[in-house]
mmCIF file of C-alpha atoms and ligand atoms in Angstrom:
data_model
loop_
_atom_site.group_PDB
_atom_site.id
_atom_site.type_symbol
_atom_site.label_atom_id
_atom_site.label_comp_id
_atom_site.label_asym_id
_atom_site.label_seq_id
_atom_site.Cartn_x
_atom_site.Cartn_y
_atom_site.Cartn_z
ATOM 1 C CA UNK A 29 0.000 0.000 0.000
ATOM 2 C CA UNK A 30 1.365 3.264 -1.091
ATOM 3 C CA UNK A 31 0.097 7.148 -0.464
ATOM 4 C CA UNK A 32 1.520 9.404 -2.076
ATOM 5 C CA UNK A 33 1.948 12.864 -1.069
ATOM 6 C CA UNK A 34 2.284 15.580 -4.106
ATOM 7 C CA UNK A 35 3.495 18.683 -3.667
ATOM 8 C CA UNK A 36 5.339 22.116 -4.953
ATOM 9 C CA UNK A 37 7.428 24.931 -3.616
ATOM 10 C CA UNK A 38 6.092 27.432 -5.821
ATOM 11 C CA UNK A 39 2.492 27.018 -4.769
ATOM 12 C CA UNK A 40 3.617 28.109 -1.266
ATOM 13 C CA UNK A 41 5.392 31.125 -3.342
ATOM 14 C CA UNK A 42 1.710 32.050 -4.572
ATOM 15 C CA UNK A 43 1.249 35.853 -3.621
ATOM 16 C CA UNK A 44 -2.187 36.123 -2.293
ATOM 17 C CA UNK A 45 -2.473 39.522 -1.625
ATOM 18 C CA UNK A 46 -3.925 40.845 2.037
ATOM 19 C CA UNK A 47 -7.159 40.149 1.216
ATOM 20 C CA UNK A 48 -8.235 43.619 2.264
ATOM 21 C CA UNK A 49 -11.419 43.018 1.308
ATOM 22 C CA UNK A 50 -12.317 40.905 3.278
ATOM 23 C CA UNK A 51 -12.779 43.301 6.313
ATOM 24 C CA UNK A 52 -14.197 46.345 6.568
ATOM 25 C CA UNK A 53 -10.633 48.293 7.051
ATOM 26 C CA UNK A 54 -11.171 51.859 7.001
ATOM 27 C CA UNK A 55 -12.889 54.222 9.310
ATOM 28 C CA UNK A 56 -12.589 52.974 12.734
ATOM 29 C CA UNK A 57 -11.329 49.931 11.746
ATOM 30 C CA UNK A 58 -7.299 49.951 11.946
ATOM 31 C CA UNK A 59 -5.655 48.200 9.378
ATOM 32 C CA UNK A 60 -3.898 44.679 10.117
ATOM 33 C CA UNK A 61 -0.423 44.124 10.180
ATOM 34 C CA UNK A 62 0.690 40.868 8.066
ATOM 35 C CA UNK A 63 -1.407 38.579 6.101
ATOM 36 C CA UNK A 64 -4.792 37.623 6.210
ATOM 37 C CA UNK A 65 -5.992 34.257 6.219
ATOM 38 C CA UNK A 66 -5.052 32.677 2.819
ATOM 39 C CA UNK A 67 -1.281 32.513 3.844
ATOM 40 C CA UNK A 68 1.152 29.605 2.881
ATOM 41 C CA UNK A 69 1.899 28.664 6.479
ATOM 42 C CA UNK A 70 -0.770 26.296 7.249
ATOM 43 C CA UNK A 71 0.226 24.244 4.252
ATOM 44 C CA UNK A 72 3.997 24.518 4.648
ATOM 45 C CA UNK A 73 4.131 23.664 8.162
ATOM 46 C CA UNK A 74 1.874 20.450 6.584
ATOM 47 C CA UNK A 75 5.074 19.683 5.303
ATOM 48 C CA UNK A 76 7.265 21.087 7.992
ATOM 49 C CA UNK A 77 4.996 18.438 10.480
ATOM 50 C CA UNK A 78 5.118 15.606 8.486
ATOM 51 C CA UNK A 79 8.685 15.671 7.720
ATOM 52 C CA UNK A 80 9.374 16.669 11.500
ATOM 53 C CA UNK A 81 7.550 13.257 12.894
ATOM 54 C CA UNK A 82 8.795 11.134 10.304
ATOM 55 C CA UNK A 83 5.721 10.304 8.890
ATOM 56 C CA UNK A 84 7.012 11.305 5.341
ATOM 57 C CA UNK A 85 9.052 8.361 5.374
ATOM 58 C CA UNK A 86 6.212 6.627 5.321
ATOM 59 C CA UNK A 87 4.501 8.227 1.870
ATOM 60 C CA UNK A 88 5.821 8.314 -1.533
ATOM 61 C CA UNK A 89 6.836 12.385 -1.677
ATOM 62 C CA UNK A 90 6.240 13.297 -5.503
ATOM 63 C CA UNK A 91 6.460 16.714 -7.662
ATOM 64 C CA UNK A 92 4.456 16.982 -11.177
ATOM 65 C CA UNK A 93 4.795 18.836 -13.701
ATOM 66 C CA UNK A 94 1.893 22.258 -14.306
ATOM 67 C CA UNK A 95 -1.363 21.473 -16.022
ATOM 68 C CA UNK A 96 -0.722 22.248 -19.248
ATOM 69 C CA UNK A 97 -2.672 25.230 -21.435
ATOM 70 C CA UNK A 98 -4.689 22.197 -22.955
ATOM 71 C CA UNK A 99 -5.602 20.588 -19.505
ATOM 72 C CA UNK A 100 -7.084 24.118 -18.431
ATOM 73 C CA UNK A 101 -8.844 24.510 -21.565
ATOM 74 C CA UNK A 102 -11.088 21.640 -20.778
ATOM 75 C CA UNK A 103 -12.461 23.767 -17.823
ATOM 76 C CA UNK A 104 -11.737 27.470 -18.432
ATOM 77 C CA UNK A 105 -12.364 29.392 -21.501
ATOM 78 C CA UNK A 106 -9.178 30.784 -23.976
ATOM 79 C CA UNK A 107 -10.569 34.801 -22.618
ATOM 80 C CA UNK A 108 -10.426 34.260 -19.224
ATOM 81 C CA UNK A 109 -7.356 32.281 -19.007
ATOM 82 C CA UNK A 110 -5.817 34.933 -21.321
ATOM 83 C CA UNK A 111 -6.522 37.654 -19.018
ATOM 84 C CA UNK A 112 -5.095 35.901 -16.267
ATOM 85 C CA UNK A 113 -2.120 35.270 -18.180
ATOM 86 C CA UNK A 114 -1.711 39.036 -19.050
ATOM 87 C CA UNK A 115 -1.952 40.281 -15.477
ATOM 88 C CA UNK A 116 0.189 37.504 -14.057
ATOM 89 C CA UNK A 117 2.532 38.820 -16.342
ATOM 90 C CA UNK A 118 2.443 41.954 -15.419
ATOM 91 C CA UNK A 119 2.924 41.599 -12.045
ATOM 92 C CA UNK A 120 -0.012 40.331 -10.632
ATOM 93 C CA UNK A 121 -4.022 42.181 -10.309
ATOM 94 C CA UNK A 122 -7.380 40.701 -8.898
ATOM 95 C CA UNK A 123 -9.732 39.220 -11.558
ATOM 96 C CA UNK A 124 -12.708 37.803 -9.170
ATOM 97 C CA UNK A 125 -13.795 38.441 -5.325
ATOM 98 C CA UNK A 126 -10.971 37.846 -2.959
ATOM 99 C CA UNK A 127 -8.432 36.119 -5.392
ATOM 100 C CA UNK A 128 -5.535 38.816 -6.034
ATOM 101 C CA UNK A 129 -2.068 37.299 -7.188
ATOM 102 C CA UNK A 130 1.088 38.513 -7.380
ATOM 103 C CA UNK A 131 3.698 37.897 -10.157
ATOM 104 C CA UNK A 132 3.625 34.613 -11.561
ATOM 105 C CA UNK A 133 0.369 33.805 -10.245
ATOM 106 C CA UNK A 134 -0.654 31.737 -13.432
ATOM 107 C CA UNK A 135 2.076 29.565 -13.507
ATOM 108 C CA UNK A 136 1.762 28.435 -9.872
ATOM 109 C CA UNK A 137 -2.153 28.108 -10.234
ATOM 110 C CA UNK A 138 -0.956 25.734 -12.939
ATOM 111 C CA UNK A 139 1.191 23.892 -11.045
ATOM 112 C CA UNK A 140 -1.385 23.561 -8.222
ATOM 113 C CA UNK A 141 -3.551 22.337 -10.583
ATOM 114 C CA UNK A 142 -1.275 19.546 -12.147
ATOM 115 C CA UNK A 143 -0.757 18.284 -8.586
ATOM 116 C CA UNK A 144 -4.256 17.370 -8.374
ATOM 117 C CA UNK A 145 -4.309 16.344 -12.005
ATOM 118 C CA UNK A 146 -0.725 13.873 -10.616
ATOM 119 C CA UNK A 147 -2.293 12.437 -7.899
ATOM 120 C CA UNK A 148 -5.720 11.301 -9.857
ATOM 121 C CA UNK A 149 -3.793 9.992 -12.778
ATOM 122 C CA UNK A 150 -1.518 8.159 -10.660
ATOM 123 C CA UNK A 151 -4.332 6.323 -8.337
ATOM 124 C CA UNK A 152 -6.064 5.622 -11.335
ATOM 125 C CA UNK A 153 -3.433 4.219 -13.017
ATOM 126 C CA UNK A 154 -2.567 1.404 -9.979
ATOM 127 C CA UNK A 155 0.859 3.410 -9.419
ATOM 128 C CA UNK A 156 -0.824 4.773 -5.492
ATOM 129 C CA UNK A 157 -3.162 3.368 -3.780
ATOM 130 C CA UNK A 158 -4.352 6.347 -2.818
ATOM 131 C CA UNK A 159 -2.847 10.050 -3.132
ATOM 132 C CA UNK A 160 -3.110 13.263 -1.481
ATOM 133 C CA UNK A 161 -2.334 16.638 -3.035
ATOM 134 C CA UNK A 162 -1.534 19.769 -1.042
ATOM 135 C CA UNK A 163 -2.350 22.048 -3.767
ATOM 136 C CA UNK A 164 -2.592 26.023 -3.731
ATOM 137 C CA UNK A 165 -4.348 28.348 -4.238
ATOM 138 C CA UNK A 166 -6.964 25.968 -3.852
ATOM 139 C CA UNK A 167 -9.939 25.586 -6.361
ATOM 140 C CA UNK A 168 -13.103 24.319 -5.469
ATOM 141 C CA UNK A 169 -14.863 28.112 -5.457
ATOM 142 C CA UNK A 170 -13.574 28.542 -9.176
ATOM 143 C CA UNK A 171 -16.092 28.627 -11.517
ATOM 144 C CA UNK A 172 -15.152 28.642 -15.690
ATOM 145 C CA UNK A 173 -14.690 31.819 -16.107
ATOM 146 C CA UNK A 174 -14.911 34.125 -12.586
ATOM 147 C CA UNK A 175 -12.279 33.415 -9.480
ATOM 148 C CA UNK A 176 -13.229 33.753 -5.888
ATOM 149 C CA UNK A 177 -12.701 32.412 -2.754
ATOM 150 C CA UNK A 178 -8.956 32.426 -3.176
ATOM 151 C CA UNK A 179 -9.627 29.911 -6.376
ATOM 152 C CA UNK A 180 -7.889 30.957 -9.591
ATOM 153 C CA UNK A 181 -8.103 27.709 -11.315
ATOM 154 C CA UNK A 182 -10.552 24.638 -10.203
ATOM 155 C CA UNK A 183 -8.278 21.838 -9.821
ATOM 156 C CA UNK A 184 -10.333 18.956 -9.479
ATOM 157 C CA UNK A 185 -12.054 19.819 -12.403
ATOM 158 C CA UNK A 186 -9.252 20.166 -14.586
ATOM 159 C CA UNK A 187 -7.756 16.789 -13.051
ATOM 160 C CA UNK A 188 -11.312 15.362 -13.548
ATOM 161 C CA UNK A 189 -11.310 16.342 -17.763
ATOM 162 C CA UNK A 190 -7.431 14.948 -17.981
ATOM 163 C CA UNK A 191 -8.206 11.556 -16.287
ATOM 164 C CA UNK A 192 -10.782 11.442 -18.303
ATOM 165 C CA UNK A 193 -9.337 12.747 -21.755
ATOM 166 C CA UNK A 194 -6.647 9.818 -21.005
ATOM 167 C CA UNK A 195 -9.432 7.007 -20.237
ATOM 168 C CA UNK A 196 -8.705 6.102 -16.856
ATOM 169 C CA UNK A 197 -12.420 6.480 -15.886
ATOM 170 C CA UNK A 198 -15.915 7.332 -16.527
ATOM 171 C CA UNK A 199 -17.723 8.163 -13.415
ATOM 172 C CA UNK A 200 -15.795 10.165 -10.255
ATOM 173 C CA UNK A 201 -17.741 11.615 -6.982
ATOM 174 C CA UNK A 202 -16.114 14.265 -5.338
ATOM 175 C CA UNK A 203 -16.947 15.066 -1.637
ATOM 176 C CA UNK A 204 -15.928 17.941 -0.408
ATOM 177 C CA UNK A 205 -15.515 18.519 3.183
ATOM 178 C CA UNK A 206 -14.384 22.137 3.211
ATOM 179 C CA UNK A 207 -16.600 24.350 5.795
ATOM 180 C CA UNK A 208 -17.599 26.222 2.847
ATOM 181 C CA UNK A 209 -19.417 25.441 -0.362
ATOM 182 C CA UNK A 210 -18.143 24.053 -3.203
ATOM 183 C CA UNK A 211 -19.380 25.998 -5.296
ATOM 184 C CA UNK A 212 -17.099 26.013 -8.537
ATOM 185 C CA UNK A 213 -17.061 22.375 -8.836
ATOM 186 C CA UNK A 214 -20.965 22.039 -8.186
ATOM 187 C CA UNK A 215 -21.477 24.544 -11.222
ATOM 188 C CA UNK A 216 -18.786 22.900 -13.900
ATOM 189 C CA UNK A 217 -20.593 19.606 -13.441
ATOM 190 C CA UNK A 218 -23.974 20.798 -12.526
ATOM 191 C CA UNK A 219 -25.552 19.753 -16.001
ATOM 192 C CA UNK A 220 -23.614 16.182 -15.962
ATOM 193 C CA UNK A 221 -24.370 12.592 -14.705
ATOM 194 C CA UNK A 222 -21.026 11.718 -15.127
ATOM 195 C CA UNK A 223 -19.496 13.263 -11.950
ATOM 196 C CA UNK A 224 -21.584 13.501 -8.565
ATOM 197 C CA UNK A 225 -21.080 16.675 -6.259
ATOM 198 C CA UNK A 226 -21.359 16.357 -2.950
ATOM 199 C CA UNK A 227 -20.908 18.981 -0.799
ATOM 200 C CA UNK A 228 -20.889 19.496 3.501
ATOM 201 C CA UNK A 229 -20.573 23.023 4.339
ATOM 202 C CA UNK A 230 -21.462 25.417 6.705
ATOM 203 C CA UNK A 231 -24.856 26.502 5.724
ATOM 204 C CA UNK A 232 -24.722 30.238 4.244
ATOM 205 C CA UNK A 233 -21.202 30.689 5.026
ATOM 206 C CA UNK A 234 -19.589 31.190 2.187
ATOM 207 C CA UNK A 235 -20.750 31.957 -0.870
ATOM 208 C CA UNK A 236 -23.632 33.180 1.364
ATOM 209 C CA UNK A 237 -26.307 32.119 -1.962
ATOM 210 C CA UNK A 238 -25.120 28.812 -3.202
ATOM 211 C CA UNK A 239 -25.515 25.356 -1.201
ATOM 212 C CA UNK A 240 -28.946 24.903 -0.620
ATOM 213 C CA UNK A 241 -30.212 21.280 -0.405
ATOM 214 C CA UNK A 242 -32.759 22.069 -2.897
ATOM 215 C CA UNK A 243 -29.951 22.485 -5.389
ATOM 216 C CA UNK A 244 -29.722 18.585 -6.618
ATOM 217 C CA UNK A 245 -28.053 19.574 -10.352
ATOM 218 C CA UNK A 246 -30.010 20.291 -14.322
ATOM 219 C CA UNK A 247 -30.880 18.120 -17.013
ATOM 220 C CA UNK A 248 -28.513 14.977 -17.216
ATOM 221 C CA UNK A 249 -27.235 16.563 -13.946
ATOM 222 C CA UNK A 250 -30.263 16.137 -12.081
ATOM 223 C CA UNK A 251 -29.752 14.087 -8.902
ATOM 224 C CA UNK A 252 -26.090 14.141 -9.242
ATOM 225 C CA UNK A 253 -25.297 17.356 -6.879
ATOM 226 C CA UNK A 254 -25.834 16.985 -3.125
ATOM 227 C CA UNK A 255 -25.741 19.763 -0.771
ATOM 228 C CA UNK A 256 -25.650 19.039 2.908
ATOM 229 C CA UNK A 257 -26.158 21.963 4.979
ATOM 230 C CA UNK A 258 -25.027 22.159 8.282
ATOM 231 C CA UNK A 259 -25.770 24.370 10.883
ATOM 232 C CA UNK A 260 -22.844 26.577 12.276
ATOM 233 C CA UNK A 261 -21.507 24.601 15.557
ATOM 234 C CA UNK A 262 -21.422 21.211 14.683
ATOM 235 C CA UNK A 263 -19.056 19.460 16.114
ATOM 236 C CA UNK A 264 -17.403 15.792 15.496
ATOM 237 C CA UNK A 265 -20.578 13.687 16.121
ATOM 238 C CA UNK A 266 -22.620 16.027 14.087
ATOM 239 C CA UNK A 267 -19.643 15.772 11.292
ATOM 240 C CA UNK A 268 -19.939 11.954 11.114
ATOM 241 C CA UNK A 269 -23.951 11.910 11.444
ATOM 242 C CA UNK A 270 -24.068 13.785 8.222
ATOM 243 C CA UNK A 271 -21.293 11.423 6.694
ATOM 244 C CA UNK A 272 -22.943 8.053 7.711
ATOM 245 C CA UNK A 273 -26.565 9.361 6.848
ATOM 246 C CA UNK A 274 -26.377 10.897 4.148
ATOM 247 C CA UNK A 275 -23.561 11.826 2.085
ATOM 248 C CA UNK A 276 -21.823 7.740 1.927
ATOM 249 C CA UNK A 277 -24.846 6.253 1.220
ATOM 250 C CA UNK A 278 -25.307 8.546 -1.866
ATOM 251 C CA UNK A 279 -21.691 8.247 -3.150
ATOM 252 C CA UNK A 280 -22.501 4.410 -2.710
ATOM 253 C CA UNK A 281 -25.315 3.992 -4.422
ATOM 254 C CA UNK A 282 -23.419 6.693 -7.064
ATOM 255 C CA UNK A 283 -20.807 3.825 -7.189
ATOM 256 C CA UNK A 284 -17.780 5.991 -9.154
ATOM 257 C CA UNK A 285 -14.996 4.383 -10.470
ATOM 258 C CA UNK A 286 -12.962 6.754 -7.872
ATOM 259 C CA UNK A 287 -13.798 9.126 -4.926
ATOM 260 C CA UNK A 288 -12.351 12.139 -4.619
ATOM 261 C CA UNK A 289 -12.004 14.541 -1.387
ATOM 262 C CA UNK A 290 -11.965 17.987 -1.391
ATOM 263 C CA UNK A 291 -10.353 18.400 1.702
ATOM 264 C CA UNK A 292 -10.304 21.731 3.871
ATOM 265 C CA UNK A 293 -9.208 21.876 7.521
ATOM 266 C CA UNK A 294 -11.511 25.241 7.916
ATOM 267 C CA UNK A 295 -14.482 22.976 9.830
ATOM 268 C CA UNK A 296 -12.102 22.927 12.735
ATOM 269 C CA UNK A 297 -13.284 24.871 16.356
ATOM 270 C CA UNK A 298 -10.454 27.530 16.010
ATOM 271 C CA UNK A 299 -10.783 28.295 11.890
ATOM 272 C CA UNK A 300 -11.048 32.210 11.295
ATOM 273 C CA UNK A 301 -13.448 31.498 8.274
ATOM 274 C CA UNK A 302 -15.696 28.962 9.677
ATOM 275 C CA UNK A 303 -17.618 28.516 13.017
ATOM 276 C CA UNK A 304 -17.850 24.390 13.319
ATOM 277 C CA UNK A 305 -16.395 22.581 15.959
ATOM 278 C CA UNK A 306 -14.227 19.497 14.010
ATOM 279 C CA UNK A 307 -11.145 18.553 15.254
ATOM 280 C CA UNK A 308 -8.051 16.172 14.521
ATOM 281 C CA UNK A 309 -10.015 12.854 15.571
ATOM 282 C CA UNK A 310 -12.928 14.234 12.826
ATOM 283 C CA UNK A 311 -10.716 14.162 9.789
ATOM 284 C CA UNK A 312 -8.761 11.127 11.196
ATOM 285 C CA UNK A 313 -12.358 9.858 11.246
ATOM 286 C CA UNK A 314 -13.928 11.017 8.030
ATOM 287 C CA UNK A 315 -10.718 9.752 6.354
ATOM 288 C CA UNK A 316 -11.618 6.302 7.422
ATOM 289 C CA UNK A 317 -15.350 6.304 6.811
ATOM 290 C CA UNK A 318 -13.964 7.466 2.903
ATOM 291 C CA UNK A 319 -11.420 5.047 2.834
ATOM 292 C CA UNK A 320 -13.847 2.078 3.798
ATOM 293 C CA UNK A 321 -16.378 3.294 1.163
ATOM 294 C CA UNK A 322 -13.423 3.594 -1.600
ATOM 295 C CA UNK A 323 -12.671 0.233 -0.494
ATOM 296 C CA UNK A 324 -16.160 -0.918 -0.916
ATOM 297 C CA UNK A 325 -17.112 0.762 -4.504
ATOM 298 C CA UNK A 326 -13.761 1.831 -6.126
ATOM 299 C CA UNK A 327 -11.100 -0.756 -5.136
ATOM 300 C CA UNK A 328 -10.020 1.988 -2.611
ATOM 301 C CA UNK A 329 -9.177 4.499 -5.216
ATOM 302 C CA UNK A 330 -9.267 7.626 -3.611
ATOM 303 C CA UNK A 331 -7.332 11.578 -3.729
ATOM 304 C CA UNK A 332 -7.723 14.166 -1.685
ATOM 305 C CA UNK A 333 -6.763 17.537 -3.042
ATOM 306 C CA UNK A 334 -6.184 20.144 -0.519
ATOM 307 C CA UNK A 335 -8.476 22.988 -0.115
ATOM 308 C CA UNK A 336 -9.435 25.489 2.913
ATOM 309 C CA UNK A 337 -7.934 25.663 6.532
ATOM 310 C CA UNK A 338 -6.395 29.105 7.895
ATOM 311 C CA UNK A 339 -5.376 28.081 11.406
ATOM 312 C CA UNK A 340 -1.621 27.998 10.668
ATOM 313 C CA UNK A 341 -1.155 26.338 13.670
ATOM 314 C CA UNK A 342 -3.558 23.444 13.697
ATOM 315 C CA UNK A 343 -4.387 22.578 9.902
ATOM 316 C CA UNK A 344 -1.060 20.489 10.083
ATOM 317 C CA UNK A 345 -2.472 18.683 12.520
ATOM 318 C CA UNK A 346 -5.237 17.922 11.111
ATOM 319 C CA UNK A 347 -3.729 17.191 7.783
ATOM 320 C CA UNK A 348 -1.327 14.589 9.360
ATOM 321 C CA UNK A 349 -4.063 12.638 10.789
ATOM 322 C CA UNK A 350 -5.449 12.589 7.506
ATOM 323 C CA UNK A 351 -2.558 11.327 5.536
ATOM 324 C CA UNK A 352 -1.162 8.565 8.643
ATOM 325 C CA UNK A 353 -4.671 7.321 8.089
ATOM 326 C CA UNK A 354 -4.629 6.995 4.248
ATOM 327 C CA UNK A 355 -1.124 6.026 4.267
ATOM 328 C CA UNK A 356 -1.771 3.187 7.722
ATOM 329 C CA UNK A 357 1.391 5.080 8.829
ATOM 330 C CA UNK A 358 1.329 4.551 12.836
ATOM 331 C CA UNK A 359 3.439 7.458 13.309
ATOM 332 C CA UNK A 360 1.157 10.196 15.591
ATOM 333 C CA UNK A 361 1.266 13.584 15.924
ATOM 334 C CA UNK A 362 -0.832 14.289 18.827
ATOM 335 C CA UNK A 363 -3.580 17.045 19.048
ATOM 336 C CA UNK A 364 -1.941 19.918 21.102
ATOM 337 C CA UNK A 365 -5.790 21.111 21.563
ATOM 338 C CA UNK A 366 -7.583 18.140 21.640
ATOM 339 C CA UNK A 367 -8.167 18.151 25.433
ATOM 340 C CA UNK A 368 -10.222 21.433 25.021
ATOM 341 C CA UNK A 369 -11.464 20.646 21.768
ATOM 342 C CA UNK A 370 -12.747 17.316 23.103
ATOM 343 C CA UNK A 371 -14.462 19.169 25.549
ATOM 344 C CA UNK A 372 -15.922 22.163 23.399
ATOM 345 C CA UNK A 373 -18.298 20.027 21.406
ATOM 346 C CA UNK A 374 -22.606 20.611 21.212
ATOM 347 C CA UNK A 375 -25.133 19.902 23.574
ATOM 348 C CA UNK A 376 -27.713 17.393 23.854
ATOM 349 C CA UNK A 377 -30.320 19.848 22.587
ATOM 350 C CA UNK A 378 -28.162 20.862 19.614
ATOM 351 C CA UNK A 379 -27.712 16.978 18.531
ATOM 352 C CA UNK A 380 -31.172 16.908 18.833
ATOM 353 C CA UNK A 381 -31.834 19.571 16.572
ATOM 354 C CA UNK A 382 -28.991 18.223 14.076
ATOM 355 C CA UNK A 383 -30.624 14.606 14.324
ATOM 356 C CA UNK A 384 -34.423 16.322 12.854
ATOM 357 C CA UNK A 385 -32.435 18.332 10.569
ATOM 358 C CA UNK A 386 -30.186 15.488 8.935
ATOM 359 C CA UNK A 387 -33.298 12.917 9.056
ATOM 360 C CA UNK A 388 -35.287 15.476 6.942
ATOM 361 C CA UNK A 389 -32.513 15.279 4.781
ATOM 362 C CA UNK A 390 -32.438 11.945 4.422
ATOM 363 C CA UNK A 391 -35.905 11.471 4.105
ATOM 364 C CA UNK A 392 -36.358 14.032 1.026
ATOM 365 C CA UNK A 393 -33.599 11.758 -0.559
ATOM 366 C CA UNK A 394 -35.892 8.570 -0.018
HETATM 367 ZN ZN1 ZN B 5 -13.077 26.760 2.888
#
């Protein structure tokens, strides 16, 4: 059994800007000092972590080359990546809501991309068992033509089209995990049987309009998008409720020739951009409830492609749990909150309120 664990330099050299507009600086409100929360950190002290404990000893550490202009073509139309190409060139500009990039910023959005487009191609081809790639900027916001969220390019899609382009499979699921929306990849497949969305989010978090359980895809698509709302607060129980309910049972009876994860860290109780209460056992957790269903439908083919997660501190915790379960590494790295984030979880009268809410769910679904 082999993980392997792709990843680039440059996409921790991606220049994201301060993200002023995110908060309302001016007036009263005093402008921060440093970086605001899209920062490499969280996913180079991934690395740092893993390399630290050992554990990447136990994973097959890989590099890939950029998606090329014809990989991003599948997804993204010739004017829009032009553009992008243009500014990047010129030293960088803003071309969506909350995705500035500096110099260069096309060519590691690129390379982000072909990590994703690596690790699918490599699962599918028997090389990995399974594969995890810490891309950046992330992508599962993108849409075809607009940027937000800190997405320039949407990764899984484009790794989708290649894998499929090559003829390595036919049907994919992707779940993503990420406290927010996934709203870019929900929209490039939202017309198509061929590739079931599935997203958990926050509910109205962000984007504040997309994600609502009533939105179950168009035409061919129809039935093959899943939103799962959840309410802000839920914690690890609630996390693997909504899992074992209702998103599994839908990728199982999906059955995809391979699942993919679109893996943020941002459900976690001390994320700046989400208010859920997840913590290291969750995604340790969540990884194995994927990895069983892999097992079950897919001959355990299964990538995760990094998305969200701003707590510099804690998504490498999280992240190592993630890959020592894909990879059955027993090397640890234990949860310097856990004790506290144990503790902070819901109350009874909030599970109960989660249990009504996901068995409506389920029972719209049939
Ligand atoms: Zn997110």
């Amino acid at each position: 059994m082999t993980t392997g664990f792709f990843w680039d330099e440059t996409c921790f050299w991606h220049g994201g800007g301060n993200y002023a507009g995110m908060l309302p600086v001016g007036g009263l409100v005093q402008p921060l000092d440093g970086g605001l929360p899209e920062s490499p950190e969280s996913k180079r002290r991934l690395c740092n972590l893993i390399s630290v404990t050992g554990l990447a000893g136990d994973l097959a550490m890989r590099g890939a080359p950029p998606a090329t202009q014809d990989d991003l073509l599948r997804v993204h139309p010739k004017s829009y990546l032009d553009e992008f190409k243009r500014l990047s060139d010129a030293g960088g500009g803003e071309l969506g809501r909350r995705t500035p990039f500096g110099p260069g910023g096309y060519e590691i959005a690129a390379q982000s991309a072909g990590l994703a487009k690596a690790a699918l191609s490599a699962v599918l081809s028997g090389d990995l068992t399974n594969a995890y790639a810490l891309s950046r900027p992330p992508g599962h916001h993108c849409l075809p033509d607009w940027p937000n969220g800190f997405c320039l390019l949407a990764n899984i899609a484009i790794a989708i089209e290649a894998a499929r382009e090559a003829g390595q499979a036919k049907r994919f699921a992707v779940l993503d995990w990420d406290v927010h929306h996934g709203n870019g990849t929900e929209a490039i497949f939202y017309d198509r049987g061929d590739v079931f969305t599935v997203s958990l989010h926050q509910d109205r978090n962000y984007p504040m309009d997309t994600g609502a359980f009533a939105d179950r895809g168009r035409g061919a698509g129809e039935g093959y998008n899943l939103n799962i709302p959840l309410p802000a607060g839920t914690g690890h129980a609630g996390y693997l409720a909504a899992m074992e309910r209702i998103a599994l049972p839908a990728i199982r009876a999906y059955a995809p020739d391979v699942l993919i994860i679109a893996c943020g860290y941002d459900a976690a109780a001390n994320d700046p951009l989400g208010r859920m209460l997840a913590h290291q056992d969750t995604f340790q957790a969540m990884s194995q409830q994927v990895m069983a269903l892999a097992d079950d439908v897919c001959d355990g083919k299964l990538v995760m492609v990094h998305e969200g997660g701003y707590s510099e501190v804690y998504v490498p915790f999280c992240g190592h749990a993630v890959l020592a379960q894909m990879s059955g590494s027993k090397i640890t790295a234990p949860d310097p909150f856990g004790e506290v984030f144990h503790l902070r979880q819901p109350d009874d009268a909030f599970d109960a309120y989660l249990d009504t809410h996901l068995s409506a769910l389920a029972q719209a679904l049939g």
